[in-house]
């Protein structure tokens, strides 16, 4: 019984870890996409202002 509980906690830990890693990558990707989507107009504005 104790081994099963330990195994389950271990599995939960890895799941949470991979979820956080995936979330981090997703946030990174979204931020980069948004950054590149909104960056050019701002640059043009600076150039032609």
Short mmCIF file of C-alpha atoms in Angstrom, two decimals:
data_model
loop_
_atom_site.label_atom_id
_atom_site.label_comp_id
_atom_site.label_asym_id
_atom_site.label_seq_id
_atom_site.Cartn_x
_atom_site.Cartn_y
_atom_site.Cartn_z
CA UNK A 1 0.00 0.00 0.00
CA UNK A 2 2.75 2.47 0.96
CA UNK A 3 4.63 1.80 -2.28
CA UNK A 4 1.51 2.51 -4.29
CA UNK A 5 0.95 5.85 -2.58
CA UNK A 6 4.58 6.84 -3.09
CA UNK A 7 4.36 5.85 -6.74
CA UNK A 8 1.21 7.92 -7.16
CA UNK A 9 2.80 10.99 -5.53
CA UNK A 10 5.83 10.55 -7.79
CA UNK A 11 3.59 10.37 -10.85
CA UNK A 12 1.66 13.44 -9.74
CA UNK A 13 4.93 15.32 -9.25
CA UNK A 14 6.11 14.51 -12.78
CA UNK A 15 2.71 15.44 -14.20
CA UNK A 16 2.72 18.81 -12.48
CA UNK A 17 6.30 19.40 -13.56
CA UNK A 18 5.61 18.59 -17.21
CA UNK A 19 2.44 20.67 -17.07
CA UNK A 20 4.38 23.67 -15.73
CA UNK A 21 7.07 23.19 -18.36
CA UNK A 22 4.45 22.99 -21.09
CA UNK A 23 2.70 26.04 -19.70
CA UNK A 24 5.99 27.93 -19.64
CA UNK A 25 6.73 27.06 -23.25
CA UNK A 26 3.19 27.98 -24.28
CA UNK A 27 3.39 31.34 -22.50
CA UNK A 28 6.78 31.97 -24.07
CA UNK A 29 5.42 31.15 -27.54
CA UNK A 30 2.31 33.30 -27.06
CA UNK A 31 4.35 36.24 -25.78
CA UNK A 32 6.74 35.98 -28.73
CA UNK A 33 3.87 35.74 -31.20
CA UNK A 34 2.10 38.73 -29.69
CA UNK A 35 5.39 40.64 -29.56
CA UNK A 36 6.06 40.05 -33.25
CA UNK A 37 2.44 40.76 -34.18
CA UNK A 38 2.42 44.17 -32.52
CA UNK A 39 6.07 45.14 -32.89
CA UNK A 40 6.28 46.11 -36.60
CA UNK A 41 3.52 48.78 -36.61
CA UNK A 42 5.13 50.37 -33.58
CA UNK A 43 8.48 50.38 -35.37
CA UNK A 44 6.98 51.94 -38.48
CA UNK A 45 5.32 54.57 -36.33
CA UNK A 46 8.70 55.45 -34.85
CA UNK A 47 10.29 55.60 -38.29
CA UNK A 48 7.64 57.74 -39.95
CA UNK A 49 6.58 59.93 -37.06
#
